[in-house]
Coordinates of C-alpha atoms in Angstrom, one line a residue:
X1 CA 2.8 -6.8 24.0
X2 CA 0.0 -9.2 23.5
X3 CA 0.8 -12.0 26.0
X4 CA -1.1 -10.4 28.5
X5 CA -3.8 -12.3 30.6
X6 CA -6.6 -11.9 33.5
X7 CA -4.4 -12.8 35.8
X8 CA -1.6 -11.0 34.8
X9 CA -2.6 -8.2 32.5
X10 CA 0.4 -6.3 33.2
X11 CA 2.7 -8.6 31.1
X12 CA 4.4 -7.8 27.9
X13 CA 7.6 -5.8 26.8
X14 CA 6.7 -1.9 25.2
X15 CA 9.7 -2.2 22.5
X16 CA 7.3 -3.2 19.6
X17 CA 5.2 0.2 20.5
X18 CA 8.1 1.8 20.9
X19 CA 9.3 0.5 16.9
X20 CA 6.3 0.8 15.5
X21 CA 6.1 4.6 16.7
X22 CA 9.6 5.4 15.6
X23 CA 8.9 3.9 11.9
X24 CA 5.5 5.7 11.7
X25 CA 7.5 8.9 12.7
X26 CA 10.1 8.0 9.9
X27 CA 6.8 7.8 7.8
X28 CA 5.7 11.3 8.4
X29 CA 9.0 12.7 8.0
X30 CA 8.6 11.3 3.9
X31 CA 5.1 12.8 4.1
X32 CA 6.5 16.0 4.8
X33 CA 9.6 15.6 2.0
X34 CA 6.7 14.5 -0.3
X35 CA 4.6 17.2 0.7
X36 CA 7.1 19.8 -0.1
X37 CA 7.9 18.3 -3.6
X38 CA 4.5 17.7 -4.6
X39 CA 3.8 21.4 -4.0
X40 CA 7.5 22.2 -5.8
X41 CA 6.0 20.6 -9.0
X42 CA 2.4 22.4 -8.6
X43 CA 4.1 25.4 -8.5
X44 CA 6.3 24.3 -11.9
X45 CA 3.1 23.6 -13.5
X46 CA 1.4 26.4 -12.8
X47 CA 3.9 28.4 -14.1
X48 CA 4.5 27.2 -17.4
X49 CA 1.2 25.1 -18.7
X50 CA -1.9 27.0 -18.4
X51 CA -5.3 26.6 -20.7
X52 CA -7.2 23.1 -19.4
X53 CA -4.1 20.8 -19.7
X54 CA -2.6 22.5 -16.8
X55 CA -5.6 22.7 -15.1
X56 CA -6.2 18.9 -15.3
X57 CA -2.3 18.6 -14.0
X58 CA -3.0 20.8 -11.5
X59 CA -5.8 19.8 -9.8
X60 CA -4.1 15.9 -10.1
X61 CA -1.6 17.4 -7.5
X62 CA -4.1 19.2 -5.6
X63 CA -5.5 15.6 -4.7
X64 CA -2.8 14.3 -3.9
X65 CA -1.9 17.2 -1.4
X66 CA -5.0 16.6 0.1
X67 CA -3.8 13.0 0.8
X68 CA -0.8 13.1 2.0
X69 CA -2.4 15.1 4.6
X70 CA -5.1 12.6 5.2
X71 CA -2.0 10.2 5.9
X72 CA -0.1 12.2 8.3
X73 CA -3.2 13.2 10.1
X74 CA -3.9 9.1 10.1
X75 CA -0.4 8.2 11.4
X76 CA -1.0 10.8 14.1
X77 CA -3.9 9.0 15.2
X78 CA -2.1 5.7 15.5
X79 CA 0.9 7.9 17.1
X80 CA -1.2 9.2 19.7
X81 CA -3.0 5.1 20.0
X82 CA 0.8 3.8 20.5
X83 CA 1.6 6.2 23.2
X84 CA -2.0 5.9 25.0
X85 CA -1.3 2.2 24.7
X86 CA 2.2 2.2 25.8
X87 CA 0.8 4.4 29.0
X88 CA -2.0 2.3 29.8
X89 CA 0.3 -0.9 30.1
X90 CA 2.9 0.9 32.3
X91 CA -0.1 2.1 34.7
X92 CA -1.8 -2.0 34.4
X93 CA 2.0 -2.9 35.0
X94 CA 2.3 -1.0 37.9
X95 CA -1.3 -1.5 40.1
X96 CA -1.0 -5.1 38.8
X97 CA 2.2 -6.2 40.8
X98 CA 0.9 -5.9 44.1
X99 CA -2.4 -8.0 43.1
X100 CA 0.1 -10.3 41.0
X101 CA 2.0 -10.8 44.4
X102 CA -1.4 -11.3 46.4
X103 CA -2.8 -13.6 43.7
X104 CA 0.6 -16.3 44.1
X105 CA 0.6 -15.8 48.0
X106 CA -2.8 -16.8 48.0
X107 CA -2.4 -20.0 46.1
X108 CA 0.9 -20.8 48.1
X109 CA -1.5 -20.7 51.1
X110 CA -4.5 -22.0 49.6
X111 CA -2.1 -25.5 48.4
X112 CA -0.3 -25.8 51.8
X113 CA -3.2 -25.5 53.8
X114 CA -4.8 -28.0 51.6
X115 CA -2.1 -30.5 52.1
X116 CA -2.1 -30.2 55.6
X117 CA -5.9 -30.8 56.1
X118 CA -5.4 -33.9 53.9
X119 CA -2.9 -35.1 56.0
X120 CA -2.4 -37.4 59.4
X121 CA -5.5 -36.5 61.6
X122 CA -4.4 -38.3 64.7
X123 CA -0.7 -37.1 65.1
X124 CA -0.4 -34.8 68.3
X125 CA -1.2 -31.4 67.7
X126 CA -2.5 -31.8 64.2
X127 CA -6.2 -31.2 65.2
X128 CA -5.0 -27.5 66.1
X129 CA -2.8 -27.5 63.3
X130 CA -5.9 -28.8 60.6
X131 CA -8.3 -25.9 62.3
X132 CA -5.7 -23.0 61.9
X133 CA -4.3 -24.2 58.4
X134 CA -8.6 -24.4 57.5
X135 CA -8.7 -21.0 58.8
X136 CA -5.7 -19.8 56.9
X137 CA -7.1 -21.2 53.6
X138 CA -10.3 -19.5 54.0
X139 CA -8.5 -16.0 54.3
X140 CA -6.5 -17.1 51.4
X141 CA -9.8 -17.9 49.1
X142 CA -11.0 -14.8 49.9
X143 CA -7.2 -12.9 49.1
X144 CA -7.6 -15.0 45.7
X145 CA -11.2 -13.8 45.2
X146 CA -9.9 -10.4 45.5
X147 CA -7.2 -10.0 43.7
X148 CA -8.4 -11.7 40.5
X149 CA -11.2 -9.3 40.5
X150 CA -8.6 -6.6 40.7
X151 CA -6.8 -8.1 38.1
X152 CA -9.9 -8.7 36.0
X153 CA -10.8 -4.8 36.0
X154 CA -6.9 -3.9 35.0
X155 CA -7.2 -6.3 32.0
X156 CA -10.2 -4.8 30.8
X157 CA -8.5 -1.5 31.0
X158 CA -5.9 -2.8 28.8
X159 CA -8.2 -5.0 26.2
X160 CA -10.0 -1.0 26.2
X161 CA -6.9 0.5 24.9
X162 CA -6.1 -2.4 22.9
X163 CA -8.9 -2.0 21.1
X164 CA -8.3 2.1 20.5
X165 CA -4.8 1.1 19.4
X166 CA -6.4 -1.5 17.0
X167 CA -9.1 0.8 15.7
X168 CA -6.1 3.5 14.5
X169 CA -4.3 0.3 12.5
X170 CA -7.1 -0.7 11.0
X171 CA -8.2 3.4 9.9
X172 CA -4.5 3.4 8.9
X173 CA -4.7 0.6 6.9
X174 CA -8.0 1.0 5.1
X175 CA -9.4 2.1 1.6
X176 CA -9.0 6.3 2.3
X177 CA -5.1 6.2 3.6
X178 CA -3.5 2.6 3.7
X179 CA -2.5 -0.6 1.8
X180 CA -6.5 -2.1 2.0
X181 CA -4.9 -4.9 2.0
X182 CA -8.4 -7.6 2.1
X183 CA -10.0 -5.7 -0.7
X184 CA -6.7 -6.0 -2.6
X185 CA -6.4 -10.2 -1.4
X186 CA -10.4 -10.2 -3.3
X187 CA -9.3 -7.9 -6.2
X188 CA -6.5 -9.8 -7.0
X189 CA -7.4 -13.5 -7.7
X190 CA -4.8 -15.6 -9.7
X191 CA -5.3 -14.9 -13.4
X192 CA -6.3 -18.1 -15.8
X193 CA -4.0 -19.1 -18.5
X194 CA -6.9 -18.0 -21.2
X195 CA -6.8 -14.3 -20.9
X196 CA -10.4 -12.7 -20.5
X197 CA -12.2 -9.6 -22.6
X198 CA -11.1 -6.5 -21.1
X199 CA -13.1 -3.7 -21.5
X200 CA -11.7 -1.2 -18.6
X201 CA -11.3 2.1 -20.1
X202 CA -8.3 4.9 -19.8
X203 CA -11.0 7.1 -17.7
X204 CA -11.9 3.5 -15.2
X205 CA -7.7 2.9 -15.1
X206 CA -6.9 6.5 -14.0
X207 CA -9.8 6.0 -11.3
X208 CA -8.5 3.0 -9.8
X209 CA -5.2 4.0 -9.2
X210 CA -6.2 7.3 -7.8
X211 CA -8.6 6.0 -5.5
X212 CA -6.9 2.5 -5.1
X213 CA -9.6 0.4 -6.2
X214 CA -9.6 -2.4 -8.7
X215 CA -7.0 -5.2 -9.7
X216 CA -3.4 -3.7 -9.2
X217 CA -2.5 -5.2 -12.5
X218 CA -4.8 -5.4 -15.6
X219 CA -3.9 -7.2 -19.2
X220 CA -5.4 -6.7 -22.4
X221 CA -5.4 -8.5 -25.6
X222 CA -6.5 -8.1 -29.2
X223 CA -9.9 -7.3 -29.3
X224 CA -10.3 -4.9 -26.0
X225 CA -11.4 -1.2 -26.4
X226 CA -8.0 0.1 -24.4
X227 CA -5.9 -1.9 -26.5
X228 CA -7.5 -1.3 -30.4
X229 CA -6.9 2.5 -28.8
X230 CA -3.7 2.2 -28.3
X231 CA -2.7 0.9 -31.5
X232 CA -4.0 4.0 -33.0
X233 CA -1.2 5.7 -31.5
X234 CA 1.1 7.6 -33.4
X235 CA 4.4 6.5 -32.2
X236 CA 2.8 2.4 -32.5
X237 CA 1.7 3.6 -36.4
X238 CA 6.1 4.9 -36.4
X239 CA 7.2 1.7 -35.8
X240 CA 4.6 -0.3 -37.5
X241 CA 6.2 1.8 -40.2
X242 CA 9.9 1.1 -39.3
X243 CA 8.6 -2.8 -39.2
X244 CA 7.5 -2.5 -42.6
X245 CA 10.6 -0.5 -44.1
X246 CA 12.8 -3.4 -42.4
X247 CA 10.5 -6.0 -44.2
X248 CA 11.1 -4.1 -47.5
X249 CA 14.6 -4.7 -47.2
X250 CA 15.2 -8.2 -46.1
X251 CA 16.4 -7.1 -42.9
X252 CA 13.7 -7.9 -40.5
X253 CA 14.7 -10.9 -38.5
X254 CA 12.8 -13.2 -36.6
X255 CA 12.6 -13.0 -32.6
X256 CA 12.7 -9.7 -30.2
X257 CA 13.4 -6.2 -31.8
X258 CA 16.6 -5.1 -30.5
X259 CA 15.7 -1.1 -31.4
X260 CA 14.0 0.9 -28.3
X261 CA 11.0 1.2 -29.8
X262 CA 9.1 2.2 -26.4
X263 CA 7.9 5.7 -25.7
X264 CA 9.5 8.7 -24.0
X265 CA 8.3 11.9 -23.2
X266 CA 11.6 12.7 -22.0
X267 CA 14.2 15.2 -24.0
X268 CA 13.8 18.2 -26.6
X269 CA 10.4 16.6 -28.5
X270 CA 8.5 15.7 -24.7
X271 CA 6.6 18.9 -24.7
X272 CA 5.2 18.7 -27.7
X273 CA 4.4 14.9 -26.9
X274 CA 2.9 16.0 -23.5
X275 CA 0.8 18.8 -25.0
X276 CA -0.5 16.3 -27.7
X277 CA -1.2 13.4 -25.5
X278 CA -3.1 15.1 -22.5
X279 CA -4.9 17.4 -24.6
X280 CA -7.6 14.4 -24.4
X281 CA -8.4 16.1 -20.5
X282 CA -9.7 19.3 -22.0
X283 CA -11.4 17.7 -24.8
X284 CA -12.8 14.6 -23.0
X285 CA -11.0 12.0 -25.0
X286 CA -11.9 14.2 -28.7
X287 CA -8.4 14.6 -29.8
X288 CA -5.2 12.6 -28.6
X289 CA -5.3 9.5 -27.3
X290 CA -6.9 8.7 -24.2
X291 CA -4.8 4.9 -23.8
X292 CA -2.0 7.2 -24.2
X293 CA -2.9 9.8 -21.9
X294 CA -3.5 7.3 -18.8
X295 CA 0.1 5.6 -20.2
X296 CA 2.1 8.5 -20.3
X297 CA 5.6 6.8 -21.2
X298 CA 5.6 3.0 -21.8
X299 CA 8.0 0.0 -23.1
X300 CA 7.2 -1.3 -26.7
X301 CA 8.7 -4.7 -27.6
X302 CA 7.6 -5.9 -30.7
X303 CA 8.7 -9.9 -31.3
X304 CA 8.9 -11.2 -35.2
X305 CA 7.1 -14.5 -34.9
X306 CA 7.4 -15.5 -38.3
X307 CA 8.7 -14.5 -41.8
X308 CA 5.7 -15.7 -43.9
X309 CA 5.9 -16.6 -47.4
X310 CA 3.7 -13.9 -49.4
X311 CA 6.3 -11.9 -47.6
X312 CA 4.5 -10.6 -44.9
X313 CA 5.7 -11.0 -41.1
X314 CA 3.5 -11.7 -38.4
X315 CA 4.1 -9.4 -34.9
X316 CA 3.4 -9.7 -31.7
X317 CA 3.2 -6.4 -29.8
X318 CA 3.9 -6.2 -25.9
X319 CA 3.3 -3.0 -24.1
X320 CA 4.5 -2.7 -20.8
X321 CA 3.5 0.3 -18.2
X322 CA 3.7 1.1 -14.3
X323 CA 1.5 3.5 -13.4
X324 CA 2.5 5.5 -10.1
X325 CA 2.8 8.7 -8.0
X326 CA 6.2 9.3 -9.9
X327 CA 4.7 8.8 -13.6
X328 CA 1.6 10.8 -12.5
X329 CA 3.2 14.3 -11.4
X330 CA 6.1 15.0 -13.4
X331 CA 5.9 17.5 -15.8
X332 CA 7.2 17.4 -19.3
X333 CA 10.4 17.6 -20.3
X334 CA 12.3 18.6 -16.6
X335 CA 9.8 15.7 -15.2
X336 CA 11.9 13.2 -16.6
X337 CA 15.3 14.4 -15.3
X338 CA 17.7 12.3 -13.2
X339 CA 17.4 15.9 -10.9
X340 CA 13.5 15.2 -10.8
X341 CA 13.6 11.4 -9.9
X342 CA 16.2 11.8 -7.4
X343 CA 14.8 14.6 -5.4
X344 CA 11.0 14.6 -6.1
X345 CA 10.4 11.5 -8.1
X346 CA 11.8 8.5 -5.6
X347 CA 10.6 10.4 -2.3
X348 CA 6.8 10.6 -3.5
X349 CA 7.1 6.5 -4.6
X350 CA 8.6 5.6 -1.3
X351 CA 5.6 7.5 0.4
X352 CA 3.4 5.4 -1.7
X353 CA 4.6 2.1 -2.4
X354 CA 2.1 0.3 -1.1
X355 CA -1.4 -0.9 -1.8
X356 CA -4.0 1.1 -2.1
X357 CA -4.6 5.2 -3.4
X358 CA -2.3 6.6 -5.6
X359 CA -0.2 3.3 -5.5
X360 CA 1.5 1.5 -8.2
X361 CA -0.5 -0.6 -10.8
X362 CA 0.5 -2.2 -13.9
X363 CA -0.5 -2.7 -17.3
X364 CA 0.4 -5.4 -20.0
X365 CA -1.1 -5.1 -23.4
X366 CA -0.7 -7.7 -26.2
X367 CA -1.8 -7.9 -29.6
X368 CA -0.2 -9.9 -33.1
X369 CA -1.1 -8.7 -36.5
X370 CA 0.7 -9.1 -40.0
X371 CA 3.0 -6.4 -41.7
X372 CA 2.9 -6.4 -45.0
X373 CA 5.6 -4.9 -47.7

C-alpha cells in the first residue's frame, strides 16, 4: 500500500490492510478468551483465599482486567484506522483514474507536439502543421497543470489517512498496550562478560514486569541484595542440607546434580507453600521471603565444582525463573494443573507474549559457596 505517489496516489493493493485487520481481529478474539479466564481465576481466588494474601492476588487480576481492555479498545482503534485507510484509498483510486488518464494524454501530446515543432520547417504544409501542434501543446500544458494539481490534493488526502493509520500503530505499539519495542532496543544492551552489581529488588522486579519497564532479563551474582535473599530460602537451606548429607556419605559427585532440586508450588504441600511465600504482601516483606514471592516456582541446579580436600565441596548455585502472565495468576495448588495451563494458562501467554506490560521477563541468579560435613 505504500507505493503511492503525487502523480499517482491511487496506487497500491489493500490485501496487507485487509491481513493486518484479520490478525488484529484474531487478536481480540484471545483478548476476549483471556478476559473470560482471567475473570474465571478472580472469581477462584476470591472464593477460597481471603485476609490480605487474597487481596494482593486479587487486585493483581483486577489490573490486568483493566488491560486487556486497554488492548482491545487499542486494536479497535487501529481496526477502525485500517478500514478508514482501506476506504480512503478506494475513493483516491477511484477520482484518481480519470486525472491519471488526463495526466499521460497530456504528456503524449505535450512530446508529439514537441517533436513536430523541432522538426523540418520548410516542408509543405508544416508551417500549419508547427502552429496547430504549438497550439495543441499549449492545451496539453495546461491539461498537465491541471491534473497534477488534482492529483496533488488526492495524495494529500491519502498521506492524511496514512498518518491516522500510523498514529493507531504506533498507540498500539507503545509503553501502555504494545511491545515498546525502542525503549526495549535501549533497555536491552548486550550484557559484558564481567557481570555487574545488581541491586534491583523483588518490589522493582514485580514493577517492571507489570508495567513493562526495565531490562527483560536481569542476572544476579554473589553479593546482590535479591540474591543473598534468596539464599535464605527455606527450600535453598533443604538442599544445602541434602548437599551436606550427600558429602557425609561419600556420595556427592562432582558436576550437575541429577535430583530436581528446583521449586514447585504445585501438588498436596503448594498451599501451604503459597500461603507462606506471599504472606510478604500483607506484611510488606516482614515474614516470607520477598525473592521468593516475586519467583513463585523456579529451577534450582546446583553444579559440584570440586571435592576439596579438608572435605568440603565447593557449589555453584543456578536459579532459573520466567516471570509471566501465566506464573502471575494462577492460584495455588489447581494453578498448576495441566487443566489450568491448557485452558487458562497458554491463552493469557499467547495474549501477552510480547514486549512490554505484563510480558515475560527472566531471571538468572548465581552464587558458589563451600559445604562443609
Amino acid at each position: 500500500m505504500e507505493d503511492f505517489t503525487k502523480e499517482d496516489p491511487g496506487r497500491g493493493e489493500p490485501g496487507a490492510l485487509d491481513e493486518l485487520t484479520g490478525q488484529l481481529r484474531q487478536d481480540q478474539d484471545k483478548l476476549e478468551h483471556a478476559h473470560g479466564g482471567v475473570r474465571k481465576s478472580a472469581d477462584t481466588i476470591r472464593e477460597h483465599w481471603h485476609g490480605k494474601t487474597g487481596q494482593a492476588a486479587a487486585v493483581t487480576h483486577d489490573v490486568l482486567l483493566t488491560s486487556i481492555v486497554n488492548k482491545h479498545q487499542a486494536i479497535d482503534r487501529v481496526v477502525a484506522a485500517c478500514q478508514g485507510y482501506r476506504d480512503t484509498h478506494e475513493d483516491v483510486k477511484d477520482r484518481a483514474r480519470v486525472w491519471v488518464l488526463q495526466l499521460e494524454q497530456a504528456r503524449q501530446t505535450i512530446g508529439t507536439a514537441t517533436s513536430l515543432v523541432k522538426g523540418p520547417q520548410n516542408a509543405p504544409g508544416m508551417a500549419e502543421l508547427i502552429e496547430s501542434a504549438t497550439r495543441s501543446k499549449t492545451a496539453a500544458l495546461l491539461e498537465e497543470k491541471e491534473a497534477l494539481e488534482r492529483l496533488a490534493a488526492l495524495y494529500e488526502e491519502r498521506v492524511e489517512a496514512r498518518a491516522t493509520f500510523q498514529s493507531a500503530i504506533t498507540d498500539i505499539t507503545d509503553e501502555t498496550h504494545g511491545a515498546g519495542i525502542t525503549a526495549r532496543a535501549i533497555a536491552d544492551r548486550p550484557r559484558s562478560s564481567k557481570p555487574k552489581p545488581n541491586n534491583t529488588s523483588p518490589w522493582e522486579l514485580g514493577q517492571q514486569w507489570l508495567t513493562g519497564s526495565g531490562p527483560r532479563h536481569q542476572e544476579f551474582t554473589d553479593n546482590d541484595p535479591f540474591t543473598k535473599l534468596l539464599r535464605e530460602h527455606s527450600h535453598v537451606m533443604d538442599v544445602r542440607d541434602n548437599l551436606r548429607a550427600l558429602l557425609d556419605r561419600g556420595r556427592l559427585p562432582v558436576g550437575p546434580a541429577t535430583a530436581d532440586y528446583s521449586y514447585h508450588l504445585g501438588g498436596g504441600d503448594g498451599a501451604a507453600k503459597y500461603v507462606a511465600d506471599y504472606s510478604t504482601l500483607a506484611t510488606g516483606g516482614a515474614t516470607g521471603n520477598l525473592a521468593v514471592t516475586f519467583l513463585g516456582s523456579y529451577k534450582l541446579q546446583p553444579n559440584v565444582i570440586s571435592l576439596n580436600a579438608d572435605g568440603s565441596a565447593t557449589v555453584r548455585f543456578v536459579v532459573t525463573n520466567t516471570s509471566d502472565i501465566q506464573s502471575a495468576t494462577h492460584p495455588p495448588v489447581i494453578g498448576y494443573t495441566d487443566w489450568w495451563r491448557q485452558i487458562i494458562g497458554d491463552p493469557l501467554d499467547s495474549v501477552f507474549s510480547h514486549l512490554g506490560p505484563m510480558s515475560p521477563t527472566t531471571q538468572t541468579i548465581t552464587w558458589t559457596e563451600t559445604i562443609r560435613p
